[in-house]
Amino acid sequence: MIDEQRSRPPIFIATLWARASWLFFRIAHRTIQIRALHRQSGSDLPEKRPTGLRHNTYLGDRPPVWIFAIVLLITGDAACADEKPDWIGLLTSDKGPGTFAAPPAMRLGYLFGWSGIKAATADIHFFSPTRNTFEVDASGGTSGFPRTLFRLDVYHQATENKNTLRPIHFFQEEKYRQEIVKTNVDFESDCVMGLREKIPSDHPSKPNVFKFSPVFDMTTALLWVRSQPLADGDKESIVVWASNAPYLATVRVIGRDTIKIKGQNQNAIRLDLTLKKIDKKMQLKDHKLFKGGRGWLSDDNKRIPLRIEADIFIGYVFAELESMQLE
């Protein structure tokens, strides 16, 4: 079984599942000096509304076809306002958390690698500070030779609702060689409000508001998925908030598997992950960096992530469990 002794202090990097691939997006970008630019499109033109109609003035000499056209315009706008994207009907989050027991308080250590090179480490402390909440305190960063190319240290703290497995708030700080990025996200009953600040910066940060519910952060996404039955072939689709933007995450259970961790064979549940970005018009867009992912949860009463793999634009990266200590 996995060695349950740790030599590192209690901490974490940002929550497994998709957060692992997120860290490597950062590492790969800076290492080969590529920076993705995410620019929002210009604001839409204001919608024109028909002015008030006056008898015998505006419509007095207009043929009936104009009246019909205006009626179509008004009813068409109303229909578009009520229309929902097809992907919303595929979400499985309305059914609520499953019955699989939540994990116990624990400290976990993970190793990250890229193209066969050990690139970073992460430490996680998962616990329940109150009767109704979970908390994750995490930190991580690049290590070894990759750190000489790209310096990154990350701290992540998240508070979650223990009963609903919905997020409440998370804070994240990313320290690079020449800048610091701070992210604060609040999850309300009907929306998400995220603020991402770069220091130094010549421009004030603007909050990103996403009016949709339910939305999960990375921690609760993992908790919610692992709480489900996870029978072979099951599929879960939820909206997650990552890197201060919403994504549609689809997790499919491939089946039971055996994976070697630290030289020991572990029984595991193999999962497949796809991500689609949700734009301002609620349309799905392909992720520019993330091509696909796989994960292995321990097939026991803990369901801990054993290994995560991500196919990204520069190849293949992974995160693997190194240590575990129950509290």
Short mmCIF file of C-alpha atoms in Angstrom, two decimals:
data_model
loop_
_atom_site.label_atom_id
_atom_site.label_comp_id
_atom_site.label_asym_id
_atom_site.label_seq_id
_atom_site.Cartn_x
_atom_site.Cartn_y
_atom_site.Cartn_z
CA MET A 1 0.00 0.00 0.00
CA ILE A 2 0.96 3.66 -0.30
CA ASP A 3 3.46 4.95 2.23
CA GLU A 4 1.51 7.11 4.65
CA GLN A 5 4.47 9.11 5.95
CA ARG A 6 5.27 12.55 4.62
CA SER A 7 8.34 14.73 4.84
CA ARG A 8 6.77 17.92 3.49
CA PRO A 9 4.67 20.45 5.44
CA PRO A 10 0.87 20.21 5.22
CA ILE A 11 -0.26 21.99 2.03
CA PHE A 12 -1.55 21.70 -1.64
CA ILE A 13 -1.48 23.22 -5.10
CA ALA A 14 -4.90 23.77 -6.40
CA THR A 15 -6.98 20.61 -6.34
CA LEU A 16 -6.37 17.68 -8.48
CA TRP A 17 -8.49 16.59 -11.33
CA ALA A 18 -8.43 19.59 -13.70
CA ARG A 19 -6.19 21.71 -11.45
CA ALA A 20 -3.28 19.38 -12.16
CA SER A 21 -3.46 20.05 -15.87
CA TRP A 22 -3.87 23.76 -15.12
CA LEU A 23 -0.49 23.85 -13.35
CA PHE A 24 1.19 22.26 -16.32
CA PHE A 25 -0.40 24.67 -18.73
CA ARG A 26 1.42 27.38 -16.77
CA ILE A 27 4.70 25.48 -16.62
CA ALA A 28 4.70 24.57 -20.31
CA HIS A 29 3.77 28.10 -21.34
CA ARG A 30 6.57 29.81 -19.49
CA THR A 31 9.15 27.12 -20.16
CA ILE A 32 8.96 27.53 -23.94
CA GLN A 33 8.13 31.24 -23.63
CA ILE A 34 4.62 30.98 -24.99
CA ARG A 35 1.88 32.98 -23.39
CA ALA A 36 -1.76 32.50 -24.26
CA LEU A 37 -3.65 35.74 -24.72
CA HIS A 38 -7.30 35.60 -23.75
CA ARG A 39 -9.14 38.62 -25.10
CA GLN A 40 -12.80 39.23 -24.83
CA SER A 41 -14.62 40.33 -27.94
CA GLY A 42 -15.99 43.86 -28.11
CA SER A 43 -19.34 44.56 -26.48
CA ASP A 44 -22.39 43.81 -28.58
CA LEU A 45 -24.35 46.60 -30.22
CA PRO A 46 -27.33 47.69 -28.15
CA GLU A 47 -30.49 45.91 -29.11
CA LYS A 48 -32.95 48.13 -31.00
CA ARG A 49 -36.50 48.06 -29.73
CA PRO A 50 -39.47 49.23 -31.81
CA THR A 51 -40.74 52.61 -30.70
CA GLY A 52 -44.28 53.13 -29.53
CA LEU A 53 -46.86 52.73 -32.32
CA ARG A 54 -49.19 55.60 -33.11
CA HIS A 55 -52.42 55.10 -35.03
CA ASN A 56 -52.55 56.82 -38.44
CA THR A 57 -49.03 58.30 -38.05
CA TYR A 58 -46.31 55.66 -38.06
CA LEU A 59 -48.36 52.75 -39.45
CA GLY A 60 -51.11 54.66 -41.17
CA ASP A 61 -49.78 54.16 -44.71
CA ARG A 62 -47.66 51.02 -44.12
CA PRO A 63 -48.77 47.76 -45.73
CA PRO A 64 -49.74 44.82 -43.44
CA VAL A 65 -46.44 43.08 -44.16
CA TRP A 66 -44.60 45.70 -42.06
CA ILE A 67 -46.92 45.09 -39.14
CA PHE A 68 -46.33 41.36 -39.48
CA ALA A 69 -42.56 41.90 -39.59
CA ILE A 70 -42.58 43.95 -36.40
CA VAL A 71 -44.66 41.32 -34.61
CA LEU A 72 -42.18 38.66 -35.71
CA LEU A 73 -39.29 40.79 -34.46
CA ILE A 74 -40.82 41.21 -31.01
CA THR A 75 -41.84 37.58 -30.58
CA GLY A 76 -38.53 36.39 -32.03
CA ASP A 77 -36.57 38.41 -29.46
CA ALA A 78 -38.67 36.94 -26.66
CA ALA A 79 -38.08 33.41 -27.91
CA CYS A 80 -34.31 33.96 -28.13
CA ALA A 81 -34.26 35.33 -24.59
CA ASP A 82 -35.87 32.14 -23.27
CA GLU A 83 -33.86 29.74 -25.42
CA LYS A 84 -31.23 27.72 -23.55
CA PRO A 85 -28.17 26.07 -25.07
CA ASP A 86 -28.57 22.34 -25.73
CA TRP A 87 -25.68 21.43 -23.41
CA ILE A 88 -27.61 22.62 -20.35
CA GLY A 89 -29.99 19.70 -20.83
CA LEU A 90 -27.04 17.30 -20.55
CA LEU A 91 -26.00 18.45 -17.07
CA THR A 92 -26.29 15.88 -14.29
CA SER A 93 -25.66 18.25 -11.37
CA ASP A 94 -29.34 18.87 -10.54
CA LYS A 95 -29.64 15.43 -8.94
CA GLY A 96 -27.38 16.49 -6.07
CA PRO A 97 -24.49 14.68 -4.38
CA GLY A 98 -24.31 10.91 -4.38
CA THR A 99 -24.31 8.66 -1.33
CA PHE A 100 -20.64 7.66 -1.36
CA ALA A 101 -19.10 8.87 1.91
CA ALA A 102 -16.87 11.95 1.91
CA PRO A 103 -13.13 11.35 2.33
CA PRO A 104 -11.59 11.60 5.81
CA ALA A 105 -9.29 14.43 6.85
CA MET A 106 -5.90 13.82 5.29
CA ARG A 107 -2.67 15.25 3.95
CA LEU A 108 -1.55 14.29 0.46
CA GLY A 109 1.61 14.88 -1.53
CA TYR A 110 1.80 14.83 -5.34
CA LEU A 111 4.56 14.86 -7.93
CA PHE A 112 4.08 16.53 -11.32
CA GLY A 113 5.98 15.61 -14.46
CA TRP A 114 6.24 16.72 -18.06
CA SER A 115 7.91 14.81 -20.91
CA GLY A 116 9.59 12.47 -18.42
CA ILE A 117 10.96 15.34 -16.32
CA LYS A 118 9.97 15.92 -12.70
CA ALA A 119 8.69 19.46 -12.86
CA ALA A 120 6.75 20.33 -9.69
CA THR A 121 5.40 19.18 -6.34
CA ALA A 122 2.13 19.85 -4.54
CA ASP A 123 0.87 19.34 -0.99
CA ILE A 124 -2.78 19.12 0.06
CA HIS A 125 -4.46 19.40 3.44
CA PHE A 126 -8.12 18.36 3.32
CA PHE A 127 -10.15 18.69 6.54
CA SER A 128 -13.47 19.78 8.05
CA PRO A 129 -13.04 22.87 10.28
CA THR A 130 -16.76 23.07 11.13
CA ARG A 131 -19.75 20.77 11.10
CA ASN A 132 -21.00 22.15 7.78
CA THR A 133 -17.85 22.93 5.81
CA PHE A 134 -14.81 21.35 4.20
CA GLU A 135 -11.57 23.22 3.68
CA VAL A 136 -8.62 22.68 1.38
CA ASP A 137 -5.30 24.41 2.04
CA ALA A 138 -2.76 23.78 -0.67
CA SER A 139 0.55 24.94 -2.04
CA GLY A 140 2.93 23.82 -4.70
CA GLY A 141 5.44 24.96 -7.24
CA THR A 142 8.04 24.09 -9.80
CA SER A 143 11.15 22.24 -8.64
CA GLY A 144 14.55 21.07 -9.86
CA PHE A 145 15.82 22.13 -13.27
CA PRO A 146 12.37 23.29 -14.54
CA ARG A 147 12.36 25.87 -11.73
CA THR A 148 15.45 27.54 -13.21
CA LEU A 149 13.47 28.05 -16.42
CA PHE A 150 10.13 28.90 -14.87
CA ARG A 151 9.65 29.94 -11.27
CA LEU A 152 6.16 29.44 -9.89
CA ASP A 153 4.78 29.10 -6.37
CA VAL A 154 1.05 28.64 -5.80
CA TYR A 155 -1.12 28.86 -2.69
CA HIS A 156 -4.79 27.84 -2.81
CA GLN A 157 -7.43 27.94 -0.07
CA ALA A 158 -11.03 26.82 -0.60
CA THR A 159 -14.11 26.59 1.62
CA GLU A 160 -16.90 24.21 0.59
CA ASN A 161 -20.42 23.34 1.77
CA LYS A 162 -20.19 19.90 3.36
CA ASN A 163 -23.85 18.99 2.80
CA THR A 164 -24.41 20.14 -0.78
CA LEU A 165 -20.80 19.74 -2.00
CA ARG A 166 -21.10 23.22 -3.48
CA PRO A 167 -18.29 25.80 -3.27
CA ILE A 168 -18.49 28.86 -1.04
CA HIS A 169 -15.26 30.75 -1.73
CA PHE A 170 -11.70 30.23 -2.86
CA PHE A 171 -8.56 32.34 -2.90
CA GLN A 172 -5.49 31.63 -4.97
CA GLU A 173 -2.10 33.35 -5.21
CA GLU A 174 0.39 32.61 -7.99
CA LYS A 175 3.91 33.98 -7.55
CA TYR A 176 5.96 34.20 -10.73
CA ARG A 177 9.43 35.63 -11.17
CA GLN A 178 8.21 39.10 -12.07
CA GLU A 179 4.55 39.22 -11.10
CA ILE A 180 1.94 38.01 -8.63
CA VAL A 181 -1.57 36.97 -9.64
CA LYS A 182 -4.33 36.87 -7.02
CA THR A 183 -7.75 35.33 -7.63
CA ASN A 184 -10.80 35.66 -5.36
CA VAL A 185 -14.01 33.84 -6.28
CA ASP A 186 -17.37 33.90 -4.48
CA PHE A 187 -20.10 31.39 -5.30
CA GLU A 188 -23.64 32.69 -4.76
CA SER A 189 -26.94 30.83 -5.17
CA ASP A 190 -27.46 32.17 -8.70
CA CYS A 191 -24.07 33.35 -9.92
CA VAL A 192 -20.29 33.29 -9.60
CA MET A 193 -18.19 36.43 -9.09
CA GLY A 194 -14.46 36.17 -9.76
CA LEU A 195 -11.77 38.83 -9.53
CA ARG A 196 -8.28 38.20 -10.90
CA GLU A 197 -5.62 40.80 -10.07
CA LYS A 198 -2.11 41.07 -11.50
CA ILE A 199 0.60 42.84 -9.52
CA PRO A 200 2.08 45.06 -10.87
CA SER A 201 -0.52 46.19 -13.38
CA ASP A 202 -1.38 49.48 -15.06
CA HIS A 203 -5.04 48.58 -15.39
CA PRO A 204 -7.58 47.96 -12.60
CA SER A 205 -9.07 44.47 -12.56
CA LYS A 206 -12.68 43.93 -13.55
CA PRO A 207 -14.82 41.26 -11.89
CA ASN A 208 -16.02 38.37 -14.02
CA VAL A 209 -19.68 37.58 -13.27
CA PHE A 210 -21.23 34.34 -14.52
CA LYS A 211 -24.98 34.14 -13.93
CA PHE A 212 -25.55 30.42 -13.70
CA SER A 213 -26.05 27.73 -11.09
CA PRO A 214 -24.87 25.26 -9.99
CA VAL A 215 -21.18 25.92 -10.63
CA PHE A 216 -18.42 23.92 -8.92
CA ASP A 217 -14.85 24.83 -8.15
CA MET A 218 -12.15 22.21 -8.67
CA THR A 219 -12.38 20.80 -5.15
CA THR A 220 -16.15 20.34 -5.11
CA ALA A 221 -16.10 19.01 -8.69
CA LEU A 222 -13.87 16.19 -7.50
CA LEU A 223 -15.90 15.66 -4.31
CA TRP A 224 -19.18 15.64 -6.24
CA VAL A 225 -17.99 13.20 -8.91
CA ARG A 226 -16.44 10.78 -6.40
CA SER A 227 -19.71 10.79 -4.39
CA GLN A 228 -21.60 9.26 -7.34
CA PRO A 229 -21.94 5.48 -7.91
CA LEU A 230 -19.30 5.55 -10.71
CA ALA A 231 -20.48 2.35 -12.34
CA ASP A 232 -18.72 1.40 -15.55
CA GLY A 233 -20.03 3.56 -18.39
CA ASP A 234 -21.54 6.26 -16.13
CA LYS A 235 -21.17 9.86 -17.31
CA GLU A 236 -21.36 13.06 -15.28
CA SER A 237 -21.54 16.57 -16.78
CA ILE A 238 -21.12 19.64 -14.57
CA VAL A 239 -20.07 23.28 -14.88
CA VAL A 240 -16.77 24.09 -13.17
CA TRP A 241 -14.94 27.36 -12.53
CA ALA A 242 -11.24 27.26 -13.40
CA SER A 243 -8.72 30.03 -14.13
CA ASN A 244 -11.50 32.59 -13.50
CA ALA A 245 -13.77 31.26 -16.25
CA PRO A 246 -16.56 28.66 -16.60
CA TYR A 247 -16.10 25.29 -18.31
CA LEU A 248 -18.31 22.33 -19.07
CA ALA A 249 -16.59 19.25 -17.63
CA THR A 250 -17.70 15.79 -18.73
CA VAL A 251 -16.39 12.79 -16.80
CA ARG A 252 -16.95 9.26 -18.09
CA VAL A 253 -16.23 6.06 -16.15
CA ILE A 254 -14.07 3.87 -18.40
CA GLY A 255 -13.99 0.95 -15.96
CA ARG A 256 -11.95 -0.74 -13.25
CA ASP A 257 -8.19 -0.85 -13.70
CA THR A 258 -4.91 -1.63 -11.94
CA ILE A 259 -2.25 1.06 -11.78
CA LYS A 260 1.25 0.97 -10.31
CA ILE A 261 1.96 3.74 -7.76
CA LYS A 262 5.37 3.84 -6.07
CA GLY A 263 6.02 0.31 -7.26
CA GLN A 264 2.78 -1.08 -5.80
CA ASN A 265 -0.26 -2.20 -7.79
CA GLN A 266 -3.40 -0.30 -6.80
CA ASN A 267 -7.01 -1.08 -7.70
CA ALA A 268 -8.45 1.98 -9.43
CA ILE A 269 -11.47 3.49 -11.16
CA ARG A 270 -10.40 4.88 -14.51
CA LEU A 271 -12.08 8.10 -15.66
CA ASP A 272 -11.98 10.10 -18.88
CA LEU A 273 -12.25 13.92 -18.83
CA THR A 274 -13.20 16.47 -21.49
CA LEU A 275 -13.41 20.26 -21.03
CA LYS A 276 -15.22 22.88 -23.09
CA LYS A 277 -15.03 26.58 -22.36
CA ILE A 278 -18.33 28.44 -21.94
CA ASP A 279 -18.19 31.85 -23.65
CA LYS A 280 -20.15 35.04 -22.92
CA LYS A 281 -23.01 33.85 -25.12
CA MET A 282 -23.18 30.49 -23.29
CA GLN A 283 -21.75 28.69 -26.31
CA LEU A 284 -19.17 25.91 -25.97
CA LYS A 285 -15.65 26.43 -27.32
CA ASP A 286 -12.73 24.03 -27.56
CA HIS A 287 -10.06 24.56 -24.91
CA LYS A 288 -6.99 26.08 -26.58
CA LEU A 289 -4.54 24.06 -24.49
CA PHE A 290 -6.31 21.03 -23.04
CA LYS A 291 -6.95 18.20 -25.52
CA GLY A 292 -8.11 15.48 -23.15
CA GLY A 293 -7.45 13.89 -19.80
CA ARG A 294 -7.57 10.70 -17.78
CA GLY A 295 -7.66 10.01 -14.08
CA TRP A 296 -7.47 7.06 -11.70
CA LEU A 297 -9.28 7.11 -8.34
CA SER A 298 -8.45 4.50 -5.73
CA ASP A 299 -11.16 1.82 -5.83
CA ASP A 300 -11.72 1.74 -2.08
CA ASN A 301 -13.60 3.66 0.60
CA LYS A 302 -11.44 6.79 0.07
CA ARG A 303 -11.52 7.25 -3.72
CA ILE A 304 -8.35 9.34 -3.69
CA PRO A 305 -6.85 10.54 -7.00
CA LEU A 306 -3.88 8.24 -7.66
CA ARG A 307 -2.81 9.64 -11.01
CA ILE A 308 -3.96 12.29 -13.47
CA GLU A 309 -2.79 12.61 -17.07
CA ALA A 310 -3.44 15.47 -19.47
CA ASP A 311 -2.84 15.76 -23.20
CA ILE A 312 -2.04 19.40 -23.91
CA PHE A 313 -0.62 21.42 -26.77
CA ILE A 314 3.00 20.50 -26.02
CA GLY A 315 2.47 16.82 -25.30
CA TYR A 316 1.77 14.87 -22.15
CA VAL A 317 1.88 15.78 -18.46
CA PHE A 318 0.92 13.96 -15.27
CA ALA A 319 0.38 14.22 -11.52
CA GLU A 320 0.91 11.18 -9.28
CA LEU A 321 0.29 10.50 -5.61
CA GLU A 322 3.51 10.33 -3.57
CA SER A 323 2.33 10.23 0.03
CA MET A 324 -0.79 10.08 2.18
CA GLN A 325 -1.35 10.62 5.89
CA LEU A 326 -4.77 10.21 7.49
CA GLU A 327 -5.69 12.46 10.42
#
